[in-house]
Amino acid sequence: MAIEPGRTPGELDAGSGPEPTTRLSSVPRQTVRTANRAAEFVGQGPPTYDAEPTAWPPAAPGALDDLVPDTVVDGARYGVLTLRALSLRGDSARYRGEPRRDALLTARFGDGDDALLLVAVASGGRAAEGSHRAARDACAWLADAVGRSHPRLVEDIRRGRRGELRSGLHRLTDRSYGRLRGRAADLGLRPAEYTAAVRCLLLPADARCRTRVFFGVGAGGLFRLREGAWQDLDPAPREADGNVDPIVGRGSGPADRITVDLGIATPGTARVIDPALVPSEPFRFRASVARPGDVLLLCSAGLADPMRGEPALGDRLAERWTGQRPPGLAAFLADGQLRVKGYADDRTACAVWEA
């Protein structure tokens, strides 16, 4: 007797007659669909806002390139690294029809074992109009400088030259912020009205090099999932004579050997912004060695804040990611959409699985 694939003789012998027209006749179809697609949340109760987008930001003819999609998802695999990245408009912005202020940039410079992977995450100011543009500019300018110097950066990472990396990336970041302040002046804005918090990861594609480099300015998070437990790796600003390393946007920075070809005007040739007008932010840097099985999570404040404020969120992600194969793009998007009441800002994140 022929048996249909996936059927057993017992199933065929259990009854006679035509195949039932439905196996869920007692459950309304719409009810099943809603139950299967219910938005997930953790914490004491459901968030205030709806889980799905409500309103689009207004568009202007002639400025359509200024529109920002609600959601961006990306991913890649190089050697021992598997990357998943996303950027989501926050519940509050979705409800109010405001653009996503977060920006995400992923890029590969070079080929083979000499390639360098860059992930940049930026968040524009909440109250500043056009802050999404500042976030995109910050990512683009930092990526351009990294791309120009990726051969030397790869060599410094391989050889463990942390001091040179720190000083070069500090100078790169400082001057990129100087460009932001110059753009603010061109637009007739105060520097604080056209700026962004930026956090970056540099990842060598060479499987023999396990060094992971983080640098950035402003709020956000850097976490590592190791052996089922989260570690908060966000580096405290290095103190020098009692002061943090500032970002002032005037080309200042450590006088160590520069490892980055900035490709921009030398100090003294560009517009100078009065430091009194610039809110000083500390430069953050960390270079660490990864282990097989680690998951490194770089994120904007929209995800970092609930990670620190609601332990259930970290527990749920640890449960899903510990000892598991990296999720696909759709599954990672679902993980990034785990909602927490009281946290409605944009979320941008990149997770890196170490094989």
mmCIF file of C-alpha atoms in Angstrom, residues 18-212:
data_model
loop_
_atom_site.group_PDB
_atom_site.id
_atom_site.type_symbol
_atom_site.label_atom_id
_atom_site.label_comp_id
_atom_site.label_asym_id
_atom_site.label_seq_id
_atom_site.Cartn_x
_atom_site.Cartn_y
_atom_site.Cartn_z
ATOM 1 C CA PRO A 18 -12.912 12.071 2.166
ATOM 2 C CA GLU A 19 -10.222 14.198 3.821
ATOM 3 C CA PRO A 20 -11.714 16.718 6.296
ATOM 4 C CA THR A 21 -12.065 20.176 4.800
ATOM 5 C CA THR A 22 -10.584 21.802 7.931
ATOM 6 C CA ARG A 23 -8.835 20.686 11.091
ATOM 7 C CA LEU A 24 -9.523 23.939 12.964
ATOM 8 C CA SER A 25 -13.273 24.176 12.472
ATOM 9 C CA SER A 26 -13.857 24.986 16.136
ATOM 10 C CA VAL A 27 -11.376 27.905 16.144
ATOM 11 C CA PRO A 28 -12.105 31.049 14.125
ATOM 12 C CA ARG A 29 -9.408 31.675 11.508
ATOM 13 C CA GLN A 30 -8.840 35.277 12.569
ATOM 14 C CA THR A 31 -8.377 34.224 16.186
ATOM 15 C CA VAL A 32 -5.625 31.781 15.251
ATOM 16 C CA ARG A 33 -3.812 34.367 13.156
ATOM 17 C CA THR A 34 -3.924 36.972 15.905
ATOM 18 C CA ALA A 35 -2.716 34.572 18.569
ATOM 19 C CA ASN A 36 0.235 33.418 16.471
ATOM 20 C CA ARG A 37 1.357 36.956 15.666
ATOM 21 C CA ALA A 38 0.792 38.667 19.005
ATOM 22 C CA ALA A 39 3.552 41.163 19.847
ATOM 23 C CA GLU A 40 5.864 39.917 22.565
ATOM 24 C CA PHE A 41 6.809 41.932 25.618
ATOM 25 C CA VAL A 42 8.603 41.410 28.899
ATOM 26 C CA GLY A 43 8.133 43.076 32.262
ATOM 27 C CA GLN A 44 5.092 43.921 34.340
ATOM 28 C CA GLY A 45 2.657 44.713 31.550
ATOM 29 C CA PRO A 46 2.169 45.592 27.882
ATOM 30 C CA PRO A 47 3.643 48.853 26.582
ATOM 31 C CA THR A 48 1.409 51.869 26.127
ATOM 32 C CA TYR A 49 1.781 52.211 22.367
ATOM 33 C CA ASP A 50 0.713 49.827 19.626
ATOM 34 C CA ALA A 51 3.284 47.308 18.469
ATOM 35 C CA GLU A 52 3.013 48.230 14.797
ATOM 36 C CA PRO A 53 3.636 51.526 12.970
ATOM 37 C CA THR A 54 0.767 53.989 12.988
ATOM 38 C CA ALA A 55 1.786 57.114 11.056
ATOM 39 C CA TRP A 56 4.459 58.039 8.513
ATOM 40 C CA PRO A 57 6.493 61.250 8.830
ATOM 41 C CA PRO A 58 5.431 64.058 6.483
ATOM 42 C CA ALA A 59 7.154 64.160 3.096
ATOM 43 C CA ALA A 60 8.181 67.218 1.104
ATOM 44 C CA PRO A 61 8.453 67.318 -2.688
ATOM 45 C CA GLY A 62 12.058 67.829 -3.694
ATOM 46 C CA ALA A 63 13.350 66.322 -0.443
ATOM 47 C CA LEU A 64 12.292 62.706 -0.747
ATOM 48 C CA ASP A 65 15.839 61.470 -0.125
ATOM 49 C CA ASP A 66 15.337 62.713 3.432
ATOM 50 C CA LEU A 67 12.761 59.998 4.156
ATOM 51 C CA VAL A 68 13.856 57.250 6.551
ATOM 52 C CA PRO A 69 12.344 53.741 6.479
ATOM 53 C CA ASP A 70 10.698 52.478 9.635
ATOM 54 C CA THR A 71 12.886 49.371 9.867
ATOM 55 C CA VAL A 72 16.268 48.267 8.509
ATOM 56 C CA VAL A 73 17.709 44.736 8.856
ATOM 57 C CA ASP A 74 21.119 43.482 7.706
ATOM 58 C CA GLY A 75 23.422 40.525 8.213
ATOM 59 C CA ALA A 76 26.620 38.819 7.052
ATOM 60 C CA ARG A 77 29.044 36.002 7.823
ATOM 61 C CA TYR A 78 32.842 36.228 7.607
ATOM 62 C CA GLY A 79 35.119 33.516 8.943
ATOM 63 C CA VAL A 80 34.198 32.899 12.585
ATOM 64 C CA LEU A 81 31.853 35.918 12.668
ATOM 65 C CA THR A 82 28.125 36.012 12.044
ATOM 66 C CA LEU A 83 26.567 39.469 12.207
ATOM 67 C CA ARG A 84 22.957 40.520 12.571
ATOM 68 C CA ALA A 85 21.957 44.190 12.631
ATOM 69 C CA LEU A 86 18.733 46.165 12.813
ATOM 70 C CA SER A 87 17.360 49.637 13.319
ATOM 71 C CA LEU A 88 13.733 50.140 14.399
ATOM 72 C CA ARG A 89 11.649 53.265 14.778
ATOM 73 C CA GLY A 90 10.515 53.556 18.380
ATOM 74 C CA ASP A 91 6.911 53.081 19.463
ATOM 75 C CA SER A 92 6.585 56.757 20.337
ATOM 76 C CA ALA A 93 7.909 57.962 16.968
ATOM 77 C CA ARG A 94 5.673 55.467 15.164
ATOM 78 C CA TYR A 95 2.608 56.812 16.949
ATOM 79 C CA ARG A 96 3.494 60.478 16.433
ATOM 80 C CA GLY A 97 4.570 60.130 12.798
ATOM 81 C CA GLU A 98 8.149 61.187 13.497
ATOM 82 C CA PRO A 99 11.161 59.875 11.567
ATOM 83 C CA ARG A 100 13.524 57.286 12.993
ATOM 84 C CA ARG A 101 16.356 59.282 14.601
ATOM 85 C CA ASP A 102 18.693 56.303 14.803
ATOM 86 C CA ALA A 103 21.034 55.452 11.940
ATOM 87 C CA LEU A 104 22.778 52.179 11.108
ATOM 88 C CA LEU A 105 25.738 51.748 8.766
ATOM 89 C CA THR A 106 27.407 48.424 7.961
ATOM 90 C CA ALA A 107 30.401 48.269 5.635
ATOM 91 C CA ARG A 108 33.249 46.000 4.519
ATOM 92 C CA PHE A 109 36.539 47.543 3.441
ATOM 93 C CA GLY A 110 39.046 45.316 1.636
ATOM 94 C CA ASP A 111 38.942 41.655 0.683
ATOM 95 C CA GLY A 112 39.793 38.256 2.145
ATOM 96 C CA ASP A 113 41.715 38.113 5.415
ATOM 97 C CA ASP A 114 42.676 41.788 5.033
ATOM 98 C CA ALA A 115 39.059 42.955 5.099
ATOM 99 C CA LEU A 116 37.803 45.147 7.930
ATOM 100 C CA LEU A 117 34.152 45.168 8.960
ATOM 101 C CA LEU A 118 32.628 48.345 10.383
ATOM 102 C CA VAL A 119 29.324 48.713 12.184
ATOM 103 C CA ALA A 120 28.275 52.243 13.130
ATOM 104 C CA VAL A 121 25.224 53.024 15.281
ATOM 105 C CA ALA A 122 24.121 56.619 15.815
ATOM 106 C CA SER A 123 21.236 58.355 17.629
ATOM 107 C CA GLY A 124 20.157 61.916 16.942
ATOM 108 C CA GLY A 125 18.939 64.217 19.682
ATOM 109 C CA ARG A 126 15.352 63.651 20.771
ATOM 110 C CA ALA A 127 14.233 67.282 20.690
ATOM 111 C CA ALA A 128 16.264 68.497 17.705
ATOM 112 C CA GLU A 129 14.574 68.806 14.328
ATOM 113 C CA GLY A 130 16.515 67.018 11.610
ATOM 114 C CA SER A 131 18.506 64.971 14.113
ATOM 115 C CA HIS A 132 18.104 61.909 11.887
ATOM 116 C CA ARG A 133 20.257 63.712 9.325
ATOM 117 C CA ALA A 134 22.969 64.346 11.895
ATOM 118 C CA ALA A 135 22.984 60.651 12.802
ATOM 119 C CA ARG A 136 23.379 59.646 9.162
ATOM 120 C CA ASP A 137 26.123 62.224 8.580
ATOM 121 C CA ALA A 138 28.051 61.054 11.643
ATOM 122 C CA CYS A 139 27.973 57.427 10.475
ATOM 123 C CA ALA A 140 28.944 58.330 6.918
ATOM 124 C CA TRP A 141 31.861 60.563 7.862
ATOM 125 C CA LEU A 142 33.288 58.068 10.340
ATOM 126 C CA ALA A 143 32.914 55.249 7.808
ATOM 127 C CA ASP A 144 34.673 57.285 5.140
ATOM 128 C CA ALA A 145 37.660 57.902 7.407
ATOM 129 C CA VAL A 146 37.837 54.248 8.464
ATOM 130 C CA GLY A 147 37.653 53.111 4.859
ATOM 131 C CA ARG A 148 40.530 55.349 3.825
ATOM 132 C CA SER A 149 42.769 53.848 6.490
ATOM 133 C CA HIS A 150 41.561 50.269 6.788
ATOM 134 C CA PRO A 151 44.918 48.603 5.835
ATOM 135 C CA ARG A 152 46.739 50.304 8.706
ATOM 136 C CA LEU A 153 43.826 49.756 11.077
ATOM 137 C CA VAL A 154 43.811 46.021 10.289
ATOM 138 C CA GLU A 155 47.561 45.832 10.917
ATOM 139 C CA ASP A 156 47.276 47.698 14.219
ATOM 140 C CA ILE A 157 44.472 45.386 15.366
ATOM 141 C CA ARG A 158 46.441 42.272 14.437
ATOM 142 C CA ARG A 159 49.519 43.464 16.297
ATOM 143 C CA GLY A 160 47.575 44.607 19.347
ATOM 144 C CA ARG A 161 48.625 48.268 19.130
ATOM 145 C CA ARG A 162 45.927 49.520 21.453
ATOM 146 C CA GLY A 163 47.557 52.855 22.215
ATOM 147 C CA GLU A 164 47.911 53.740 18.548
ATOM 148 C CA LEU A 165 44.380 52.554 17.818
ATOM 149 C CA ARG A 166 42.942 54.601 20.640
ATOM 150 C CA SER A 167 44.742 57.812 19.693
ATOM 151 C CA GLY A 168 43.977 57.475 15.985
ATOM 152 C CA LEU A 169 40.304 56.643 16.471
ATOM 153 C CA HIS A 170 39.966 59.426 19.020
ATOM 154 C CA ARG A 171 41.331 61.920 16.510
ATOM 155 C CA LEU A 172 39.107 60.520 13.762
ATOM 156 C CA THR A 173 36.012 60.814 15.950
ATOM 157 C CA ASP A 174 36.934 64.285 17.161
ATOM 158 C CA ARG A 175 37.299 65.661 13.664
ATOM 159 C CA SER A 176 34.127 63.969 12.455
ATOM 160 C CA TYR A 177 32.280 65.772 15.234
ATOM 161 C CA GLY A 178 33.980 68.949 14.077
ATOM 162 C CA ARG A 179 32.383 68.412 10.678
ATOM 163 C CA LEU A 180 28.999 67.999 12.374
ATOM 164 C CA ARG A 181 29.438 71.326 14.123
ATOM 165 C CA GLY A 182 30.513 72.955 10.888
ATOM 166 C CA ARG A 183 27.373 71.620 9.218
ATOM 167 C CA ALA A 184 25.314 72.985 12.118
ATOM 168 C CA ALA A 185 26.783 76.438 11.516
ATOM 169 C CA ASP A 186 25.960 76.185 7.803
ATOM 170 C CA LEU A 187 22.354 75.390 8.719
ATOM 171 C CA GLY A 188 22.137 78.220 11.234
ATOM 172 C CA LEU A 189 21.814 75.827 14.170
ATOM 173 C CA ARG A 190 23.556 75.610 17.497
ATOM 174 C CA PRO A 191 26.066 72.718 17.700
ATOM 175 C CA ALA A 192 23.871 70.913 20.235
ATOM 176 C CA GLU A 193 21.012 70.956 17.706
ATOM 177 C CA TYR A 194 22.945 68.993 15.063
ATOM 178 C CA THR A 195 24.805 66.194 16.758
ATOM 179 C CA ALA A 196 24.448 62.503 17.557
ATOM 180 C CA ALA A 197 25.698 59.783 19.851
ATOM 181 C CA VAL A 198 27.831 57.382 17.797
ATOM 182 C CA ARG A 199 29.147 53.912 18.643
ATOM 183 C CA CYS A 200 31.223 51.726 16.340
ATOM 184 C CA LEU A 201 32.690 48.238 16.091
ATOM 185 C CA LEU A 202 35.758 47.306 14.051
ATOM 186 C CA LEU A 203 35.967 43.575 13.285
ATOM 187 C CA PRO A 204 38.810 41.981 11.281
ATOM 188 C CA ALA A 205 37.545 39.347 8.855
ATOM 189 C CA ASP A 206 40.706 37.290 9.478
ATOM 190 C CA ALA A 207 39.598 34.260 11.550
ATOM 191 C CA ARG A 208 43.021 34.152 13.228
ATOM 192 C CA CYS A 209 42.470 37.564 14.828
ATOM 193 C CA ARG A 210 39.920 37.604 17.665
ATOM 194 C CA THR A 211 40.426 41.246 18.690
ATOM 195 C CA ARG A 212 37.250 43.337 18.605
#
